[in-house]
Every structure is written in structure tokens, then in C-alpha cells.
mmCIF file of C-alpha atoms in Angstrom:
data_model
loop_
_atom_site.group_PDB
_atom_site.id
_atom_site.type_symbol
_atom_site.label_atom_id
_atom_site.label_comp_id
_atom_site.label_asym_id
_atom_site.label_seq_id
_atom_site.Cartn_x
_atom_site.Cartn_y
_atom_site.Cartn_z
ATOM 1 C CA MET A 1 -27.833 33.392 2.184
ATOM 2 C CA SER A 2 -27.803 37.450 1.940
ATOM 3 C CA GLY A 3 -27.332 37.221 5.827
ATOM 4 C CA ILE A 4 -24.210 35.751 5.615
ATOM 5 C CA ASP A 5 -20.999 37.720 4.817
ATOM 6 C CA TRP A 6 -19.286 35.652 2.446
ATOM 7 C CA LEU A 7 -16.224 37.724 2.035
ATOM 8 C CA LEU A 8 -15.561 37.966 5.785
ATOM 9 C CA LEU A 9 -15.969 33.891 6.165
ATOM 10 C CA PHE A 10 -13.589 33.353 3.190
ATOM 11 C CA GLU A 11 -11.030 35.981 4.397
ATOM 12 C CA GLN A 12 -11.278 33.731 7.595
ATOM 13 C CA ALA A 13 -10.993 30.886 5.716
ATOM 14 C CA GLU A 14 -7.626 32.156 4.205
ATOM 15 C CA THR A 15 -6.193 32.795 7.437
ATOM 16 C CA THR A 16 -6.424 29.244 8.807
ATOM 17 C CA GLY A 17 -3.227 27.507 9.549
ATOM 18 C CA LEU A 18 -3.520 24.739 6.708
ATOM 19 C CA GLY A 19 -4.142 27.549 4.387
ATOM 20 C CA ARG A 20 -1.237 29.540 5.147
ATOM 21 C CA ILE A 21 0.903 26.341 5.123
ATOM 22 C CA ILE A 22 -0.079 25.417 1.726
ATOM 23 C CA ARG A 23 0.212 29.192 0.240
ATOM 24 C CA GLU A 24 3.807 29.312 1.649
ATOM 25 C CA SER A 25 5.081 26.217 0.406
ATOM 26 C CA MET A 26 6.384 25.720 -3.161
ATOM 27 C CA TRP A 27 5.110 22.098 -3.594
ATOM 28 C CA LEU A 28 2.010 21.498 -1.564
ATOM 29 C CA PHE A 29 -0.349 23.453 -3.657
ATOM 30 C CA PRO A 30 0.392 21.512 -6.917
ATOM 31 C CA VAL A 31 0.961 17.928 -4.731
ATOM 32 C CA ILE A 32 -2.563 18.521 -3.429
ATOM 33 C CA GLN A 33 -3.799 19.762 -6.970
ATOM 34 C CA SER A 34 -2.637 16.487 -8.524
ATOM 35 C CA GLY A 35 -4.408 14.343 -5.716
ATOM 36 C CA HIS A 36 -7.374 16.617 -6.552
ATOM 37 C CA LEU A 37 -6.910 15.347 -10.489
ATOM 38 C CA ILE A 38 -6.293 11.782 -9.515
ATOM 39 C CA GLY A 39 -9.654 12.044 -7.420
ATOM 40 C CA LEU A 40 -11.474 13.727 -10.706
ATOM 41 C CA ALA A 41 -10.597 10.612 -12.654
ATOM 42 C CA SER A 42 -11.610 8.161 -9.836
ATOM 43 C CA LEU A 43 -15.028 10.097 -9.707
ATOM 44 C CA GLY A 44 -15.570 10.147 -13.300
ATOM 45 C CA GLY A 45 -15.298 6.533 -13.209
ATOM 46 C CA SER A 46 -17.855 5.938 -10.391
ATOM 47 C CA VAL A 47 -20.305 8.549 -12.144
ATOM 48 C CA LEU A 48 -19.855 6.832 -15.555
ATOM 49 C CA ALA A 49 -20.368 2.989 -14.457
ATOM 50 C CA VAL A 50 -23.656 3.952 -13.741
ATOM 51 C CA ASP A 51 -24.446 6.763 -15.897
ATOM 52 C CA LEU A 52 -22.989 4.410 -19.423
ATOM 53 C CA ARG A 53 -25.307 1.927 -17.691
ATOM 54 C CA LEU A 54 -28.395 4.034 -17.557
ATOM 55 C CA LEU A 55 -27.825 4.988 -21.358
ATOM 56 C CA GLY A 56 -27.528 1.295 -21.864
ATOM 57 C CA LEU A 57 -24.255 1.087 -23.071
ATOM 58 C CA ILE A 58 -22.207 -0.880 -20.524
ATOM 59 C CA PHE A 59 -23.393 -3.959 -17.791
ATOM 60 C CA ARG A 60 -26.899 -4.366 -19.999
ATOM 61 C CA ASP A 61 -27.242 -7.654 -17.898
ATOM 62 C CA GLN A 62 -26.748 -6.070 -14.823
ATOM 63 C CA PRO A 63 -30.155 -4.330 -13.176
ATOM 64 C CA VAL A 64 -29.538 -0.620 -12.640
ATOM 65 C CA ALA A 65 -29.853 -1.034 -8.890
ATOM 66 C CA ALA A 66 -27.185 -3.835 -8.807
ATOM 67 C CA VAL A 67 -24.646 -1.505 -10.606
ATOM 68 C CA MET A 68 -25.462 1.448 -8.513
ATOM 69 C CA ARG A 69 -24.994 -0.267 -5.155
ATOM 70 C CA THR A 70 -21.660 -1.348 -6.644
ATOM 71 C CA ALA A 71 -20.360 1.935 -7.727
ATOM 72 C CA ARG A 72 -21.635 3.361 -4.619
ATOM 73 C CA PRO A 73 -18.739 2.981 -2.116
ATOM 74 C CA TRP A 74 -16.656 3.896 -4.954
ATOM 75 C CA PHE A 75 -18.278 7.553 -5.648
ATOM 76 C CA PHE A 76 -18.167 8.357 -2.097
ATOM 77 C CA ALA A 77 -14.448 7.432 -1.495
ATOM 78 C CA SER A 78 -13.981 9.738 -4.859
ATOM 79 C CA LEU A 79 -16.001 12.355 -3.301
ATOM 80 C CA GLY A 80 -13.929 12.048 -0.077
ATOM 81 C CA LEU A 81 -10.908 12.616 -1.829
ATOM 82 C CA MET A 82 -12.196 15.297 -3.927
ATOM 83 C CA PHE A 83 -13.263 17.251 -0.722
ATOM 84 C CA ALA A 84 -9.933 16.258 1.296
ATOM 85 C CA THR A 85 -7.976 17.764 -1.379
ATOM 86 C CA GLY A 86 -10.157 20.535 -2.571
ATOM 87 C CA ILE A 87 -10.670 22.168 0.827
ATOM 88 C CA PRO A 88 -6.887 22.682 1.481
ATOM 89 C CA LEU A 89 -6.962 24.084 -1.907
ATOM 90 C CA PHE A 90 -9.772 26.609 -1.460
ATOM 91 C CA LEU A 91 -8.309 27.477 2.117
ATOM 92 C CA SER A 92 -4.993 28.308 0.333
ATOM 93 C CA GLU A 93 -6.798 30.924 -2.006
ATOM 94 C CA ALA A 94 -10.095 31.395 -0.389
ATOM 95 C CA VAL A 95 -10.399 35.305 -1.182
ATOM 96 C CA LYS A 96 -9.366 34.628 -4.774
ATOM 97 C CA CYS A 97 -12.140 32.267 -5.003
ATOM 98 C CA TYR A 98 -14.686 34.906 -3.522
ATOM 99 C CA PHE A 99 -14.147 36.951 -6.519
ATOM 100 C CA ASN A 100 -13.745 34.185 -9.080
ATOM 101 C CA THR A 101 -17.180 33.582 -11.027
ATOM 102 C CA SER A 102 -16.080 30.069 -12.198
ATOM 103 C CA PHE A 103 -15.715 28.957 -8.413
ATOM 104 C CA TRP A 104 -19.198 30.156 -7.694
ATOM 105 C CA VAL A 105 -20.544 28.246 -10.534
ATOM 106 C CA LYS A 106 -18.623 25.194 -9.701
ATOM 107 C CA MET A 107 -20.347 25.266 -6.007
ATOM 108 C CA ILE A 108 -23.639 25.738 -7.513
ATOM 109 C CA ALA A 109 -23.004 22.859 -9.988
ATOM 110 C CA LEU A 110 -21.513 20.848 -7.288
ATOM 111 C CA VAL A 111 -24.344 20.964 -4.856
ATOM 112 C CA THR A 112 -27.024 20.544 -7.745
ATOM 113 C CA ALA A 113 -24.794 17.423 -8.989
ATOM 114 C CA ILE A 114 -24.847 15.910 -5.347
ATOM 115 C CA ALA A 115 -28.605 16.597 -4.571
ATOM 116 C CA PHE A 116 -29.306 14.923 -7.714
ATOM 117 C CA VAL A 117 -27.283 11.947 -7.481
ATOM 118 C CA LEU A 118 -28.645 11.886 -3.572
ATOM 119 C CA ALA A 119 -32.109 12.704 -3.928
ATOM 120 C CA VAL A 120 -33.284 12.096 -7.600
ATOM 121 C CA ARG A 121 -30.922 9.672 -9.257
ATOM 122 C CA ASN A 122 -30.409 7.088 -6.421
ATOM 123 C CA PRO A 123 -34.169 7.013 -4.850
ATOM 124 C CA LEU A 124 -35.688 6.941 -8.186
ATOM 125 C CA LEU A 125 -33.423 4.215 -9.775
ATOM 126 C CA GLY A 126 -31.749 2.343 -7.064
ATOM 127 C CA THR A 127 -34.541 0.165 -6.268
ATOM 128 C CA GLN A 128 -34.951 -1.449 -9.636
ATOM 129 C CA HIS A 129 -34.104 -4.741 -8.592
ATOM 130 C CA THR A 130 -35.098 -6.371 -12.109
ATOM 131 C CA LEU A 131 -33.886 -5.834 -15.666
ATOM 132 C CA ALA A 132 -37.538 -5.403 -16.821
ATOM 133 C CA ALA A 133 -38.162 -2.704 -14.166
ATOM 134 C CA SER A 134 -36.010 -0.119 -15.988
ATOM 135 C CA ARG A 135 -37.610 2.432 -18.153
ATOM 136 C CA PRO A 136 -35.375 3.372 -20.896
ATOM 137 C CA ALA A 137 -36.615 7.226 -21.376
ATOM 138 C CA VAL A 138 -36.307 8.088 -17.857
ATOM 139 C CA ASN A 139 -32.898 5.978 -17.406
ATOM 140 C CA LEU A 140 -31.510 7.980 -20.544
ATOM 141 C CA LEU A 141 -32.648 11.313 -19.129
ATOM 142 C CA ILE A 142 -30.962 10.718 -15.613
ATOM 143 C CA GLY A 143 -28.030 9.468 -17.445
ATOM 144 C CA ILE A 144 -27.354 12.319 -19.257
ATOM 145 C CA ALA A 145 -28.227 15.093 -16.725
ATOM 146 C CA SER A 146 -25.905 13.317 -14.157
ATOM 147 C CA MET A 147 -23.154 13.418 -16.737
ATOM 148 C CA GLY A 148 -23.566 17.049 -17.711
ATOM 149 C CA LEU A 149 -23.867 18.197 -14.121
ATOM 150 C CA TRP A 150 -20.684 16.690 -13.262
ATOM 151 C CA LEU A 151 -18.939 17.851 -16.566
ATOM 152 C CA THR A 152 -19.952 21.346 -15.447
ATOM 153 C CA VAL A 153 -18.577 20.773 -12.031
ATOM 154 C CA ALA A 154 -15.056 19.897 -13.597
ATOM 155 C CA ALA A 155 -15.242 22.425 -16.294
ATOM 156 C CA ALA A 156 -15.923 25.058 -13.761
ATOM 157 C CA GLY A 157 -13.509 24.001 -11.621
ATOM 158 C CA ARG A 158 -10.873 24.073 -14.518
ATOM 159 C CA TRP A 159 -11.646 27.353 -15.516
ATOM 160 C CA ILE A 160 -11.241 28.662 -11.721
ATOM 161 C CA GLY A 161 -7.043 28.652 -12.570
ATOM 162 C CA PHE A 162 -7.862 30.755 -15.855
ATOM 163 C CA SER A 163 -9.888 33.679 -14.723
ATOM 164 C CA MET B 1 23.975 12.044 -30.128
ATOM 165 C CA THR B 2 21.764 12.478 -33.840
ATOM 166 C CA GLY B 3 18.641 11.645 -32.351
ATOM 167 C CA PRO B 4 18.056 14.388 -29.445
ATOM 168 C CA VAL B 5 19.816 16.482 -31.781
ATOM 169 C CA SER B 6 17.310 16.400 -34.400
ATOM 170 C CA MET B 7 14.513 16.432 -31.981
ATOM 171 C CA ARG B 8 15.616 19.622 -30.582
ATOM 172 C CA ALA B 9 15.736 20.721 -34.432
ATOM 173 C CA PHE B 10 12.345 19.476 -34.888
ATOM 174 C CA VAL B 11 10.651 21.234 -31.852
ATOM 175 C CA GLU B 12 12.537 24.406 -32.728
ATOM 176 C CA TRP B 13 11.047 24.531 -35.983
ATOM 177 C CA LEU B 14 7.541 23.619 -34.628
ATOM 178 C CA ALA B 15 7.814 26.594 -32.369
ATOM 179 C CA GLY B 16 8.416 28.571 -35.507
ATOM 180 C CA THR B 17 5.276 27.380 -37.286
ATOM 181 C CA GLN B 18 2.070 29.745 -38.166
ATOM 182 C CA GLY B 19 -0.121 26.924 -36.025
ATOM 183 C CA SER B 20 2.285 26.872 -33.283
ATOM 184 C CA ILE B 21 2.356 30.354 -32.852
ATOM 185 C CA ALA B 22 -1.312 31.264 -33.562
ATOM 186 C CA LEU B 23 -2.369 28.559 -30.712
ATOM 187 C CA VAL B 24 0.059 29.705 -27.847
ATOM 188 C CA GLU B 25 -1.123 33.297 -28.439
ATOM 189 C CA SER B 26 -4.938 32.372 -28.841
ATOM 190 C CA LEU B 27 -6.966 33.693 -26.068
ATOM 191 C CA HIS B 28 -9.486 31.265 -26.051
ATOM 192 C CA MET B 29 -8.062 27.947 -27.999
ATOM 193 C CA TYR B 30 -5.278 26.996 -25.745
ATOM 194 C CA PRO B 31 -7.750 27.124 -22.681
ATOM 195 C CA LEU B 32 -10.264 25.228 -24.365
ATOM 196 C CA ILE B 33 -7.749 22.606 -25.323
ATOM 197 C CA GLU B 34 -6.451 22.237 -21.748
ATOM 198 C CA THR B 35 -9.541 22.287 -20.023
ATOM 199 C CA THR B 36 -10.820 19.169 -22.619
ATOM 200 C CA HIS B 37 -7.349 17.546 -21.794
ATOM 201 C CA VAL B 38 -8.178 17.629 -18.172
ATOM 202 C CA LEU B 39 -12.229 16.607 -18.648
ATOM 203 C CA THR B 40 -11.277 13.801 -20.750
ATOM 204 C CA LEU B 41 -9.152 12.183 -17.417
ATOM 205 C CA MET B 42 -13.031 11.472 -16.193
ATOM 206 C CA LEU B 43 -13.591 9.351 -19.568
ATOM 207 C CA PHE B 44 -10.083 7.720 -20.386
ATOM 208 C CA LEU B 45 -9.331 6.922 -16.962
ATOM 209 C CA GLY B 46 -12.442 6.590 -15.189
ATOM 210 C CA THR B 47 -13.127 4.151 -17.646
ATOM 211 C CA LEU B 48 -9.848 2.348 -17.559
ATOM 212 C CA ALA B 49 -10.412 2.350 -13.566
ATOM 213 C CA ILE B 50 -13.765 0.613 -13.756
ATOM 214 C CA VAL B 51 -11.727 -2.457 -16.000
ATOM 215 C CA ASP B 52 -8.673 -2.209 -13.747
ATOM 216 C CA LEU B 53 -10.997 -2.461 -10.353
ATOM 217 C CA ARG B 54 -12.697 -5.445 -12.024
ATOM 218 C CA LEU B 55 -9.594 -7.003 -12.840
ATOM 219 C CA LEU B 56 -8.221 -6.347 -9.144
ATOM 220 C CA GLY B 57 -11.672 -8.148 -8.273
ATOM 221 C CA ALA B 58 -12.807 -4.657 -6.253
ATOM 222 C CA LEU B 59 -15.994 -3.896 -8.073
ATOM 223 C CA PHE B 60 -18.416 -5.444 -10.413
ATOM 224 C CA THR B 61 -17.252 -8.938 -9.516
ATOM 225 C CA ARG B 62 -20.518 -10.444 -10.675
ATOM 226 C CA VAL B 63 -19.696 -9.280 -14.562
ATOM 227 C CA PRO B 64 -17.454 -11.439 -16.567
ATOM 228 C CA VAL B 65 -14.071 -9.727 -17.291
ATOM 229 C CA SER B 66 -14.451 -10.354 -20.936
ATOM 230 C CA GLU B 67 -18.143 -8.561 -20.824
ATOM 231 C CA VAL B 68 -16.670 -5.596 -18.769
ATOM 232 C CA THR B 69 -13.763 -5.294 -21.404
ATOM 233 C CA ALA B 70 -15.848 -5.546 -24.353
ATOM 234 C CA ARG B 71 -18.180 -2.642 -23.340
ATOM 235 C CA VAL B 72 -16.091 -0.361 -21.427
ATOM 236 C CA LEU B 73 -12.650 -0.185 -23.364
ATOM 237 C CA PRO B 74 -14.067 1.213 -26.415
ATOM 238 C CA PHE B 75 -15.035 4.340 -23.932
ATOM 239 C CA THR B 76 -11.418 3.959 -22.883
ATOM 240 C CA VAL B 77 -10.068 3.990 -26.145
ATOM 241 C CA ALA B 78 -12.361 6.965 -27.295
ATOM 242 C CA GLY B 79 -11.044 8.737 -24.461
ATOM 243 C CA PHE B 80 -7.370 7.939 -25.249
ATOM 244 C CA ALA B 81 -7.854 9.437 -28.872
ATOM 245 C CA LEU B 82 -9.121 12.711 -27.529
ATOM 246 C CA MET B 83 -6.294 12.505 -24.700
ATOM 247 C CA ILE B 84 -3.401 12.393 -27.453
ATOM 248 C CA ILE B 85 -5.138 14.931 -29.908
ATOM 249 C CA THR B 86 -5.763 17.594 -27.327
ATOM 250 C CA GLY B 87 -2.301 16.268 -25.654
ATOM 251 C CA LEU B 88 -0.554 16.992 -29.082
ATOM 252 C CA LEU B 89 -1.892 20.025 -29.644
ATOM 253 C CA LEU B 90 -0.787 21.486 -26.282
ATOM 254 C CA PHE B 91 2.670 20.066 -27.230
ATOM 255 C CA TYR B 92 2.460 21.666 -30.565
ATOM 256 C CA ALA B 93 1.253 25.093 -28.698
ATOM 257 C CA ILE B 94 4.402 25.055 -26.784
ATOM 258 C CA PRO B 95 6.933 22.661 -28.247
ATOM 259 C CA VAL B 96 10.561 23.775 -27.121
ATOM 260 C CA ARG B 97 9.560 24.165 -23.378
ATOM 261 C CA THR B 98 7.632 21.328 -22.916
ATOM 262 C CA TYR B 99 10.383 19.185 -24.820
ATOM 263 C CA GLU B 100 12.704 20.429 -22.176
ATOM 264 C CA SER B 101 10.332 19.646 -19.331
ATOM 265 C CA ILE B 102 11.865 17.092 -16.882
ATOM 266 C CA TRP B 103 7.813 16.190 -15.927
ATOM 267 C CA PHE B 104 6.908 15.620 -19.611
ATOM 268 C CA ARG B 105 9.846 13.524 -20.010
ATOM 269 C CA ILE B 106 8.978 11.625 -17.012
ATOM 270 C CA LYS B 107 5.454 11.454 -18.044
ATOM 271 C CA VAL B 108 5.920 10.180 -21.524
ATOM 272 C CA ILE B 109 8.485 7.403 -19.876
ATOM 273 C CA LEU B 110 5.235 6.346 -17.779
ATOM 274 C CA MET B 111 3.049 6.429 -20.482
ATOM 275 C CA VAL B 112 5.330 4.106 -22.508
ATOM 276 C CA ALA B 113 5.363 1.881 -19.297
ATOM 277 C CA ALA B 114 1.758 1.881 -19.015
ATOM 278 C CA GLY B 115 1.487 0.887 -22.778
ATOM 279 C CA ILE B 116 3.839 -2.036 -22.596
ATOM 280 C CA ASN B 117 1.942 -3.056 -19.413
ATOM 281 C CA ALA B 118 -1.083 -2.936 -21.552
ATOM 282 C CA TRP B 119 0.701 -4.698 -24.313
ATOM 283 C CA LEU B 120 1.697 -7.473 -22.108
ATOM 284 C CA PHE B 121 -1.904 -7.852 -20.521
ATOM 285 C CA HIS B 122 -3.244 -8.515 -23.904
ATOM 286 C CA ARG B 123 -0.470 -10.771 -24.900
ATOM 287 C CA ARG B 124 0.153 -12.986 -22.057
ATOM 288 C CA VAL B 125 -2.313 -12.462 -19.158
ATOM 289 C CA LYS B 126 -5.465 -12.792 -21.301
ATOM 290 C CA ARG B 127 -4.216 -15.878 -22.929
ATOM 291 C CA ASP B 128 -6.003 -18.226 -20.424
ATOM 292 C CA ARG B 129 -8.779 -15.784 -19.542
ATOM 293 C CA ALA B 130 -11.455 -18.194 -20.580
ATOM 294 C CA LEU B 131 -10.448 -20.281 -17.630
ATOM 295 C CA TRP B 132 -10.822 -17.326 -14.911
ATOM 296 C CA ASP B 133 -13.399 -15.161 -16.699
ATOM 297 C CA GLY B 134 -15.979 -15.226 -14.368
ATOM 298 C CA TRP B 135 -13.856 -15.351 -11.254
ATOM 299 C CA GLU B 136 -14.969 -12.683 -8.581
ATOM 300 C CA ARG B 137 -11.165 -12.143 -7.837
ATOM 301 C CA PRO B 138 -8.908 -12.704 -11.027
ATOM 302 C CA PRO B 139 -5.518 -14.539 -11.071
ATOM 303 C CA LEU B 140 -2.355 -12.903 -9.563
ATOM 304 C CA GLY B 141 -1.034 -12.025 -12.843
ATOM 305 C CA ALA B 142 -4.078 -10.230 -13.850
ATOM 306 C CA ARG B 143 -4.404 -8.255 -10.357
ATOM 307 C CA LEU B 144 -0.670 -7.329 -10.751
ATOM 308 C CA SER B 145 -1.058 -6.022 -14.222
ATOM 309 C CA ALA B 146 -4.552 -3.834 -13.154
ATOM 310 C CA GLY B 147 -2.652 -2.627 -10.155
ATOM 311 C CA THR B 148 0.356 -1.571 -12.141
ATOM 312 C CA SER B 149 -2.042 0.129 -14.607
ATOM 313 C CA LEU B 150 -3.606 2.483 -12.088
ATOM 314 C CA GLY B 151 -0.321 3.514 -10.286
ATOM 315 C CA LEU B 152 1.229 4.276 -13.929
ATOM 316 C CA TRP B 153 -1.440 6.364 -15.063
ATOM 317 C CA ALA B 154 -1.597 8.196 -11.496
ATOM 318 C CA GLY B 155 1.875 8.937 -12.186
ATOM 319 C CA VAL B 156 0.832 10.412 -15.561
ATOM 320 C CA ILE B 157 -1.551 12.671 -14.015
ATOM 321 C CA VAL B 158 0.681 14.083 -11.351
ATOM 322 C CA THR B 159 3.691 14.708 -13.787
ATOM 323 C CA GLY B 160 1.460 15.953 -16.051
ATOM 324 C CA ARG B 161 0.068 18.508 -13.747
ATOM 325 C CA MET B 162 3.522 19.346 -12.865
ATOM 326 C CA ILE B 163 4.570 20.328 -16.401
ATOM 327 C CA ALA B 164 2.971 23.875 -15.836
ATOM 328 C CA TYR B 165 5.657 24.668 -12.999
ATOM 329 C CA ASN B 166 8.745 25.938 -13.929
ATOM 330 C CA TRP B 167 10.998 24.818 -11.167
ATOM 331 C CA PHE B 168 13.304 22.769 -13.285
ATOM 332 C CA ASP B 169 12.702 24.855 -16.592
ATOM 333 C CA CYS B 170 16.088 25.263 -18.483
ATOM 334 C CA ASP B 171 16.009 28.937 -18.352
ATOM 335 C CA ARG B 172 16.377 28.631 -14.732
ATOM 336 C CA GLN B 173 19.942 28.228 -14.155
ATOM 337 C CA PRO B 174 21.398 26.868 -12.104
ATOM 338 C CA GLN B 175 19.976 23.537 -12.078
ATOM 339 C CA PRO B 176 21.235 20.389 -10.413
ATOM 340 C CA ASP B 177 23.704 18.739 -13.234
ATOM 341 C CA PHE B 178 21.216 15.808 -13.319
ATOM 342 C CA ILE B 179 18.245 17.974 -14.404
ATOM 343 C CA ASN B 180 20.202 19.393 -16.749
ATOM 344 C CA TRP B 181 20.965 16.077 -18.274
ATOM 345 C CA ALA B 182 17.574 14.722 -17.830
ATOM 346 C CA ALA B 183 15.632 17.690 -19.324
ATOM 347 C CA GLY B 184 18.545 18.148 -22.178
ATOM 348 C CA CYS B 185 19.036 21.635 -21.462
ATOM 349 C CA VAL B 186 21.839 23.585 -23.315
ATOM 350 C CA VAL B 187 23.609 25.767 -20.901
ATOM 351 C CA THR B 188 25.712 28.601 -21.955
ATOM 352 C CA MET B 189 28.905 29.239 -20.175
ATOM 353 C CA ALA B 190 27.467 32.575 -19.178
ATOM 354 C CA GLU B 191 24.390 30.825 -17.399
ATOM 355 C CA LEU B 192 27.003 28.564 -15.715
ATOM 356 C CA SER B 193 28.873 31.270 -14.169
ATOM 357 C CA GLN B 194 26.113 32.758 -12.522
#
């Protein structure tokens, strides 16, 4: 990490054509941001569908793995919309982001949340094909951890605009 | 035109109350309430999307519709309550400008439309639900209702985000006549001649 000159990288990011077009337009930033917020609602739904199941609050008659399988394309589509809108927003104000603590908190939380979903939650629980195989305590912990991580990503994301 | 006049008097009175002044001037409360309002999108519209996507026949097609609504909608209702509480507080902090915001006005219209859509669904579409409760792809009426819901709420998100921008604010004259009319701006002669 220390070998990378992040500030230089972010300065270069800001000089990209896309970043400049957004910065010079009055409408583009808020319009893309609106798409980012629609993605937030959608991502929230795809995460909560699984996590509320893990907490035993919804889809009780469905195996955890089945709920995960159904929610997976929705989750990736939401994440895709978040990246498709989030990256242009970043490019338009990359240097501001470099000096913004909330931005770095969000990025660390985002990497952690994605890693948690792909490397912990899905492999651990995605193979339970019957209701009997689910262990409530583990499910509960994983569901709460997942919701906490995504909430941190979203809260830090909103806070970029305040600081 | 006593309606709009008394509404303006109300928001002007509201702006002068101690609570409103304290809230808009607070360093932490306003951003905290606003963040809660934004984050609740995940709970309110996220869970509503679960229901609507099921009604569209797109997701969770093996779960009967009645089971999805019975289990998921309580979370949607809780999210909606949090949205209304935080939203009213945000309005309370900045009453006059928000009342005169064209975006806020469109947002309210879209929310009323979403409410009517939900009411129609419960009254009419749901009546024969026992027939299609287990269908993977619910009938056209239910799918239309779900699609309308998703579209209207997406519009609420967009217009809600735009309230923060002052392009069409009443204190930025000249504005097109339509904007001044729709936003209820009181434009002085001096502003008009600018």
C-alpha cells in the first residue's frame, strides 16, 4: 500500500475526461448521485433479503441457501449500479476524496463488506440445502455482521458530503 | 386561495419556532437526521423492493405472495415510519425553502401517487389474491401495481435528492413563470425588473 502514491493517482483520476465532464456540468453530479441512491435502496433490499432470513425473520420456510441463490443476481446487479454511478462520482472529485476521512472509511468498509459476503457468508451458508442444517446462532451473527458492515459503508458514504 | 396562503403562514410561523431554529443551526443533529433519512432507504425501499419484485414474478417466486407481504411488509412499514419522522424533522428545520421547492412539491405528488397505488392494490388487486397467491408470475394487475410502485419511489428518491440544489429556488430570480407558479414563489417587483 505504502508503495503507491495515492495522491498522484487520485490527481490523475480527476483529470480523466469523464471526471471533467461531470465537474463542469451542473446536472450530471446530482443525476448520477440519484442513481447511486436508487442503487443504495436496491442493494439494501438484496442484502436484507438474506440477512433478515438469517435472523429468522422472513422466508422462514425457505432454506438459507435458496434465499441466497435467489438474491445473488439482485445483489450483483445492485453492486454493479453502485460501481457504475460511484466511480464517475469519484472521478469528478477524486482529490477531495483523498483528503476526506469518510471516503477512506467507506472504502475500507466496502472492501470488508464485499469480502465478508463473498468469502465468509456465501461459502459458509450457501451450501445449506435444508432447513435443518441451519445453525441459528451462526446465522444470527453473520446476518448482524453483514448488516453492520453495509450500514457502515452507507453511513460513511453519506458523510463524505458533510466533511 | 386561502389554502396556499395559510400554508405559507404556517411554514413561516414554523421557521420562527425555537425548535426549528435550533435544528437548522445544530452542528450534528441536522446531518444525523439527514443521514438516518438516507440510510433508511435501504430498509424502507429495500424491503418494499423485495415485495414488488416478488409481485413482478422476478424473485422469490417459490414463496407465496401472502407470505412475503405478511413477513416483509412490517419492515417496510417500520422503515416508512422512520422516513416520515426524519423527513418531518428535516422539513421542520428548513420549512419555508422546502415548501417553496419545486422538487419537494413534485416529491410530495409522487408520494401521494405511490400511496394511492398502494391503496388501490390493497383494495382491488389483493381481493382475488387467494386465486394467484402461489403463482410464480402474478396476474397483470398485480405486476402493474408493483412496477408503478418501483417507478414512483425511484422518482421520490430523485426529486428528494434534488431538493438540496437551489437551481429553481424562489430567491434566485428571474425564474420561468411556470417555476414561480409551481413553486409558489412570491416575486417582488424589484426582482422581476432585474
